[in-house]
Each structure stands twice: as structure tokens, then as C-alpha cells.
Amino acid sequence: MKEIKSFWPMQEVFLDPTACIDNEIPENITLNLKAAVNFKIDGKELKVITEIFASLTKDNQQYGNLRFVNISIYDTGKRNISKNRIKKVKEEKIKELLSFLPIYLIKAQLFVEKVEVEEENPPQKLK
């Protein structure tokens, strides 16, 4: 399976503005990630939408939210696509997000100490 195209059309970082003004955002926060995957098989193309949501927390206090969406298109050739392969795409996109996410967080003066990834529902096929 070969990736034809991949892009991130939605990239949002929301912070609690009052915590920012009062300098209450701690340095070592936790990033709690959840991801959901939808896919569609269109002939020999597999289209995968990966939505990644996250909350920024420390000591049961929430300081912000993130939402990133990736759309990837793959050439499947003649192979059948299993849900395990779709799950691997989700894991790859989470790793990709974590590779560039520090740029967003540093600009917001956020320093993540720990990343926790929660299990989400299995991939859902779009009609």
C-alpha cells in the first residue's frame, strides 16, 4: 500500500486565556490523546480521515484542547484492506503529529512532560 497524498486541513490549539494572563499554566503538563479513524475504499484508493483530539492537563486541571485532522489517500493495488492496516495508519499519523506538535505548543509556552494515548473505537467505514 503506497501513500499518494497526506495533509492536515485542520490544526487547532485552544488555551484557557485566563490561565495564560495569570501565568497559571504549569511547565510540565500531560497531553491526553484520543484518535478516531474513518475510512472509505474507492476502487483502488483508500481514503483515511484521522481525527486526533487532546487535552492539556495537570493535577486534574485542564488548560487547553487540541484538535488535528489528517486526510490520507493510499493506492491499495489489488490488496484487500484490513482494519488492522487502518489502525496502523492511525498510529503513524499520531507519531507524525507528535513530531511537529512541539512547535505549536512551544509558541503557546506549553511544555509537555508526558503523553498518554487512550484507546478509541475501531475504525469506521464511511458510505
mmCIF file with all atom_site columns, C-alpha atoms in Angstrom:
data_model
loop_
_atom_site.group_PDB
_atom_site.id
_atom_site.type_symbol
_atom_site.label_atom_id
_atom_site.label_alt_id
_atom_site.label_comp_id
_atom_site.label_asym_id
_atom_site.label_entity_id
_atom_site.label_seq_id
_atom_site.pdbx_PDB_ins_code
_atom_site.Cartn_x
_atom_site.Cartn_y
_atom_site.Cartn_z
_atom_site.occupancy
_atom_site.B_iso_or_equiv
_atom_site.pdbx_formal_charge
_atom_site.auth_seq_id
_atom_site.auth_comp_id
_atom_site.auth_asym_id
_atom_site.auth_atom_id
_atom_site.pdbx_PDB_model_num
ATOM 1   C CA . MET A 1 1   ? 0.000   0.000  0.000  1.00 0.00 ? 1   MET A CA 1
ATOM 2   C CA . LYS A 1 2   ? 1.504   3.311  -1.105 1.00 0.00 ? 2   LYS A CA 1
ATOM 3   C CA . GLU A 1 3   ? 0.608   6.736  0.275  1.00 0.00 ? 3   GLU A CA 1
ATOM 4   C CA . ILE A 1 4   ? -0.425  9.056  -2.557 1.00 0.00 ? 4   ILE A CA 1
ATOM 5   C CA . LYS A 1 5   ? -1.287  12.151 -0.542 1.00 0.00 ? 5   LYS A CA 1
ATOM 6   C CA . SER A 1 6   ? -1.441  13.244 3.086  1.00 0.00 ? 6   SER A CA 1
ATOM 7   C CA . PHE A 1 7   ? -2.335  16.632 4.547  1.00 0.00 ? 7   PHE A CA 1
ATOM 8   C CA . TRP A 1 8   ? -3.517  18.262 7.785  1.00 0.00 ? 8   TRP A CA 1
ATOM 9   C CA . PRO A 1 9   ? -6.505  20.522 6.878  1.00 0.00 ? 9   PRO A CA 1
ATOM 10  C CA . MET A 1 10  ? -7.446  21.277 10.490 1.00 0.00 ? 10  MET A CA 1
ATOM 11  C CA . GLN A 1 11  ? -4.982  22.321 13.179 1.00 0.00 ? 11  GLN A CA 1
ATOM 12  C CA . GLU A 1 12  ? -6.349  23.919 16.331 1.00 0.00 ? 12  GLU A CA 1
ATOM 13  C CA . VAL A 1 13  ? -4.842  24.664 19.721 1.00 0.00 ? 13  VAL A CA 1
ATOM 14  C CA . PHE A 1 14  ? -7.129  26.237 22.344 1.00 0.00 ? 14  PHE A CA 1
ATOM 15  C CA . LEU A 1 15  ? -5.867  27.508 25.692 1.00 0.00 ? 15  LEU A CA 1
ATOM 16  C CA . ASP A 1 16  ? -7.659  28.871 28.734 1.00 0.00 ? 16  ASP A CA 1
ATOM 17  C CA . PRO A 1 17  ? -6.987  32.610 28.258 1.00 0.00 ? 17  PRO A CA 1
ATOM 18  C CA . THR A 1 18  ? -7.368  33.436 31.941 1.00 0.00 ? 18  THR A CA 1
ATOM 19  C CA . ALA A 1 19  ? -4.674  30.918 32.856 1.00 0.00 ? 19  ALA A CA 1
ATOM 20  C CA . CYS A 1 20  ? -2.417  32.468 30.208 1.00 0.00 ? 20  CYS A CA 1
ATOM 21  C CA . ILE A 1 21  ? -2.932  36.002 31.505 1.00 0.00 ? 21  ILE A CA 1
ATOM 22  C CA . ASP A 1 22  ? -2.398  34.975 35.123 1.00 0.00 ? 22  ASP A CA 1
ATOM 23  C CA . ASN A 1 23  ? 0.665   32.855 34.214 1.00 0.00 ? 23  ASN A CA 1
ATOM 24  C CA . GLU A 1 24  ? -1.027  29.847 35.806 1.00 0.00 ? 24  GLU A CA 1
ATOM 25  C CA . ILE A 1 25  ? -0.073  27.317 33.129 1.00 0.00 ? 25  ILE A CA 1
ATOM 26  C CA . PRO A 1 26  ? 2.458   24.931 34.660 1.00 0.00 ? 26  PRO A CA 1
ATOM 27  C CA . GLU A 1 27  ? 5.525   23.854 32.734 1.00 0.00 ? 27  GLU A CA 1
ATOM 28  C CA . ASN A 1 28  ? 5.141   20.093 32.980 1.00 0.00 ? 28  ASN A CA 1
ATOM 29  C CA . ILE A 1 29  ? 1.708   19.229 31.660 1.00 0.00 ? 29  ILE A CA 1
ATOM 30  C CA . THR A 1 30  ? 0.232   15.986 30.358 1.00 0.00 ? 30  THR A CA 1
ATOM 31  C CA . LEU A 1 31  ? -1.052  15.597 26.805 1.00 0.00 ? 31  LEU A CA 1
ATOM 32  C CA . ASN A 1 32  ? -4.025  13.169 26.763 1.00 0.00 ? 32  ASN A CA 1
ATOM 33  C CA . LEU A 1 33  ? -4.583  11.982 23.178 1.00 0.00 ? 33  LEU A CA 1
ATOM 34  C CA . LYS A 1 34  ? -7.606  10.284 21.628 1.00 0.00 ? 34  LYS A CA 1
ATOM 35  C CA . ALA A 1 35  ? -7.894  9.394  17.969 1.00 0.00 ? 35  ALA A CA 1
ATOM 36  C CA . ALA A 1 36  ? -10.779 8.353  15.746 1.00 0.00 ? 36  ALA A CA 1
ATOM 37  C CA . VAL A 1 37  ? -10.461 6.941  12.246 1.00 0.00 ? 37  VAL A CA 1
ATOM 38  C CA . ASN A 1 38  ? -12.935 6.844  9.375  1.00 0.00 ? 38  ASN A CA 1
ATOM 39  C CA . PHE A 1 39  ? -12.145 5.324  6.008  1.00 0.00 ? 39  PHE A CA 1
ATOM 40  C CA . LYS A 1 40  ? -13.588 4.808  2.563  1.00 0.00 ? 40  LYS A CA 1
ATOM 41  C CA . ILE A 1 41  ? -12.462 2.410  -0.156 1.00 0.00 ? 41  ILE A CA 1
ATOM 42  C CA . ASP A 1 42  ? -12.973 3.931  -3.594 1.00 0.00 ? 42  ASP A CA 1
ATOM 43  C CA . GLY A 1 43  ? -11.800 1.499  -6.265 1.00 0.00 ? 43  GLY A CA 1
ATOM 44  C CA . LYS A 1 44  ? -8.064  1.085  -5.734 1.00 0.00 ? 44  LYS A CA 1
ATOM 45  C CA . GLU A 1 45  ? -7.880  4.094  -3.420 1.00 0.00 ? 45  GLU A CA 1
ATOM 46  C CA . LEU A 1 46  ? -8.202  4.030  0.337  1.00 0.00 ? 46  LEU A CA 1
ATOM 47  C CA . LYS A 1 47  ? -9.146  7.363  1.909  1.00 0.00 ? 47  LYS A CA 1
ATOM 48  C CA . VAL A 1 48  ? -8.466  7.656  5.639  1.00 0.00 ? 48  VAL A CA 1
ATOM 49  C CA . ILE A 1 49  ? -9.558  10.507 7.919  1.00 0.00 ? 49  ILE A CA 1
ATOM 50  C CA . THR A 1 50  ? -7.751  10.549 11.256 1.00 0.00 ? 50  THR A CA 1
ATOM 51  C CA . GLU A 1 51  ? -9.077  12.948 13.897 1.00 0.00 ? 51  GLU A CA 1
ATOM 52  C CA . ILE A 1 52  ? -6.830  13.476 16.895 1.00 0.00 ? 52  ILE A CA 1
ATOM 53  C CA . PHE A 1 53  ? -8.155  15.219 19.987 1.00 0.00 ? 53  PHE A CA 1
ATOM 54  C CA . ALA A 1 54  ? -6.141  16.079 23.058 1.00 0.00 ? 54  ALA A CA 1
ATOM 55  C CA . SER A 1 55  ? -6.491  17.815 26.370 1.00 0.00 ? 55  SER A CA 1
ATOM 56  C CA . LEU A 1 56  ? -3.670  19.546 28.222 1.00 0.00 ? 56  LEU A CA 1
ATOM 57  C CA . THR A 1 57  ? -3.896  18.786 31.932 1.00 0.00 ? 57  THR A CA 1
ATOM 58  C CA . LYS A 1 58  ? -2.002  18.778 35.197 1.00 0.00 ? 58  LYS A CA 1
ATOM 59  C CA . ASP A 1 59  ? -3.301  17.721 38.605 1.00 0.00 ? 59  ASP A CA 1
ATOM 60  C CA . ASN A 1 60  ? -6.899  17.327 37.350 1.00 0.00 ? 60  ASN A CA 1
ATOM 61  C CA . GLN A 1 61  ? -6.872  20.896 35.962 1.00 0.00 ? 61  GLN A CA 1
ATOM 62  C CA . GLN A 1 62  ? -7.451  21.367 32.227 1.00 0.00 ? 62  GLN A CA 1
ATOM 63  C CA . TYR A 1 63  ? -5.534  24.156 30.496 1.00 0.00 ? 63  TYR A CA 1
ATOM 64  C CA . GLY A 1 64  ? -6.378  23.611 26.851 1.00 0.00 ? 64  GLY A CA 1
ATOM 65  C CA . ASN A 1 65  ? -7.535  21.400 23.998 1.00 0.00 ? 65  ASN A CA 1
ATOM 66  C CA . LEU A 1 66  ? -6.113  20.373 20.650 1.00 0.00 ? 66  LEU A CA 1
ATOM 67  C CA . ARG A 1 67  ? -7.799  19.113 17.509 1.00 0.00 ? 67  ARG A CA 1
ATOM 68  C CA . PHE A 1 68  ? -5.923  17.963 14.442 1.00 0.00 ? 68  PHE A CA 1
ATOM 69  C CA . VAL A 1 69  ? -7.339  16.216 11.367 1.00 0.00 ? 69  VAL A CA 1
ATOM 70  C CA . ASN A 1 70  ? -5.309  14.312 8.784  1.00 0.00 ? 70  ASN A CA 1
ATOM 71  C CA . ILE A 1 71  ? -6.574  13.101 5.430  1.00 0.00 ? 71  ILE A CA 1
ATOM 72  C CA . SER A 1 72  ? -4.512  10.429 3.712  1.00 0.00 ? 72  SER A CA 1
ATOM 73  C CA . ILE A 1 73  ? -5.061  8.724  0.376  1.00 0.00 ? 73  ILE A CA 1
ATOM 74  C CA . TYR A 1 74  ? -3.414  5.400  -0.406 1.00 0.00 ? 74  TYR A CA 1
ATOM 75  C CA . ASP A 1 75  ? -3.095  3.291  -3.546 1.00 0.00 ? 75  ASP A CA 1
ATOM 76  C CA . THR A 1 76  ? -4.152  -0.170 -2.413 1.00 0.00 ? 76  THR A CA 1
ATOM 77  C CA . GLY A 1 77  ? -3.225  -2.032 -5.591 1.00 0.00 ? 77  GLY A CA 1
ATOM 78  C CA . LYS A 1 78  ? -5.196  -5.267 -5.589 1.00 0.00 ? 78  LYS A CA 1
ATOM 79  C CA . ARG A 1 79  ? -4.916  -5.948 -1.865 1.00 0.00 ? 79  ARG A CA 1
ATOM 80  C CA . ASN A 1 80  ? -7.829  -6.173 0.492  1.00 0.00 ? 80  ASN A CA 1
ATOM 81  C CA . ILE A 1 81  ? -7.570  -3.740 3.369  1.00 0.00 ? 81  ILE A CA 1
ATOM 82  C CA . SER A 1 82  ? -7.895  -5.000 6.923  1.00 0.00 ? 82  SER A CA 1
ATOM 83  C CA . LYS A 1 83  ? -8.947  -2.928 9.910  1.00 0.00 ? 83  LYS A CA 1
ATOM 84  C CA . ASN A 1 84  ? -5.510  -3.659 11.390 1.00 0.00 ? 84  ASN A CA 1
ATOM 85  C CA . ARG A 1 85  ? -3.919  -1.793 8.462  1.00 0.00 ? 85  ARG A CA 1
ATOM 86  C CA . ILE A 1 86  ? -6.244  1.158  9.090  1.00 0.00 ? 86  ILE A CA 1
ATOM 87  C CA . LYS A 1 87  ? -5.229  1.053  12.760 1.00 0.00 ? 87  LYS A CA 1
ATOM 88  C CA . LYS A 1 88  ? -1.557  1.212  11.696 1.00 0.00 ? 88  LYS A CA 1
ATOM 89  C CA . VAL A 1 89  ? -2.347  4.320  9.633  1.00 0.00 ? 89  VAL A CA 1
ATOM 90  C CA . LYS A 1 90  ? -3.842  5.901  12.780 1.00 0.00 ? 90  LYS A CA 1
ATOM 91  C CA . GLU A 1 91  ? -0.720  5.062  14.784 1.00 0.00 ? 91  GLU A CA 1
ATOM 92  C CA . GLU A 1 92  ? 1.514   6.503  12.033 1.00 0.00 ? 92  GLU A CA 1
ATOM 93  C CA . LYS A 1 93  ? -0.488  9.742  11.999 1.00 0.00 ? 93  LYS A CA 1
ATOM 94  C CA . ILE A 1 94  ? -0.271  10.078 15.791 1.00 0.00 ? 94  ILE A CA 1
ATOM 95  C CA . LYS A 1 95  ? 3.524   9.700  15.531 1.00 0.00 ? 95  LYS A CA 1
ATOM 96  C CA . GLU A 1 96  ? 3.591   12.260 12.715 1.00 0.00 ? 96  GLU A CA 1
ATOM 97  C CA . LEU A 1 97  ? 1.555   14.710 14.805 1.00 0.00 ? 97  LEU A CA 1
ATOM 98  C CA . LEU A 1 98  ? 3.857   14.235 17.785 1.00 0.00 ? 98  LEU A CA 1
ATOM 99  C CA . SER A 1 99  ? 6.814   15.069 15.535 1.00 0.00 ? 99  SER A CA 1
ATOM 100 C CA . PHE A 1 100 ? 5.554   18.593 14.735 1.00 0.00 ? 100 PHE A CA 1
ATOM 101 C CA . LEU A 1 101 ? 3.263   19.321 17.696 1.00 0.00 ? 101 LEU A CA 1
ATOM 102 C CA . PRO A 1 102 ? 6.065   20.719 19.914 1.00 0.00 ? 102 PRO A CA 1
ATOM 103 C CA . ILE A 1 103 ? 6.314   23.718 17.546 1.00 0.00 ? 103 ILE A CA 1
ATOM 104 C CA . TYR A 1 104 ? 2.675   24.645 18.267 1.00 0.00 ? 104 TYR A CA 1
ATOM 105 C CA . LEU A 1 105 ? 2.991   24.069 21.989 1.00 0.00 ? 105 LEU A CA 1
ATOM 106 C CA . ILE A 1 106 ? 6.246   26.000 22.421 1.00 0.00 ? 106 ILE A CA 1
ATOM 107 C CA . LYS A 1 107 ? 4.689   29.009 20.674 1.00 0.00 ? 107 LYS A CA 1
ATOM 108 C CA . ALA A 1 108 ? 1.906   28.796 23.264 1.00 0.00 ? 108 ALA A CA 1
ATOM 109 C CA . GLN A 1 109 ? 4.510   28.465 26.053 1.00 0.00 ? 109 GLN A CA 1
ATOM 110 C CA . LEU A 1 110 ? 3.399   24.910 26.842 1.00 0.00 ? 110 LEU A CA 1
ATOM 111 C CA . PHE A 1 111 ? 5.883   22.234 27.828 1.00 0.00 ? 111 PHE A CA 1
ATOM 112 C CA . VAL A 1 112 ? 4.617   18.660 27.806 1.00 0.00 ? 112 VAL A CA 1
ATOM 113 C CA . GLU A 1 113 ? 6.139   16.236 30.273 1.00 0.00 ? 113 GLU A CA 1
ATOM 114 C CA . LYS A 1 114 ? 4.047   13.161 29.445 1.00 0.00 ? 114 LYS A CA 1
ATOM 115 C CA . VAL A 1 115 ? 1.886   11.899 26.561 1.00 0.00 ? 115 VAL A CA 1
ATOM 116 C CA . GLU A 1 116 ? -0.941  9.444  27.219 1.00 0.00 ? 116 GLU A CA 1
ATOM 117 C CA . VAL A 1 117 ? -2.800  7.834  24.307 1.00 0.00 ? 117 VAL A CA 1
ATOM 118 C CA . GLU A 1 118 ? -6.271  6.498  25.049 1.00 0.00 ? 118 GLU A CA 1
ATOM 119 C CA . GLU A 1 119 ? -7.743  3.624  23.065 1.00 0.00 ? 119 GLU A CA 1
ATOM 120 C CA . GLU A 1 120 ? -10.583 4.693  20.834 1.00 0.00 ? 120 GLU A CA 1
ATOM 121 C CA . ASN A 1 121 ? -13.313 2.892  18.935 1.00 0.00 ? 121 ASN A CA 1
ATOM 122 C CA . PRO A 1 122 ? -12.342 0.680  15.993 1.00 0.00 ? 122 PRO A CA 1
ATOM 123 C CA . PRO A 1 123 ? -12.097 2.288  12.521 1.00 0.00 ? 123 PRO A CA 1
ATOM 124 C CA . GLN A 1 124 ? -15.459 3.161  10.988 1.00 0.00 ? 124 GLN A CA 1
ATOM 125 C CA . LYS A 1 125 ? -16.206 2.691  7.302  1.00 0.00 ? 125 LYS A CA 1
ATOM 126 C CA . LEU A 1 126 ? -17.808 5.687  5.568  1.00 0.00 ? 126 LEU A CA 1
ATOM 127 C CA . LYS A 1 127 ? -20.549 5.170  2.995  1.00 0.00 ? 127 LYS A CA 1
#
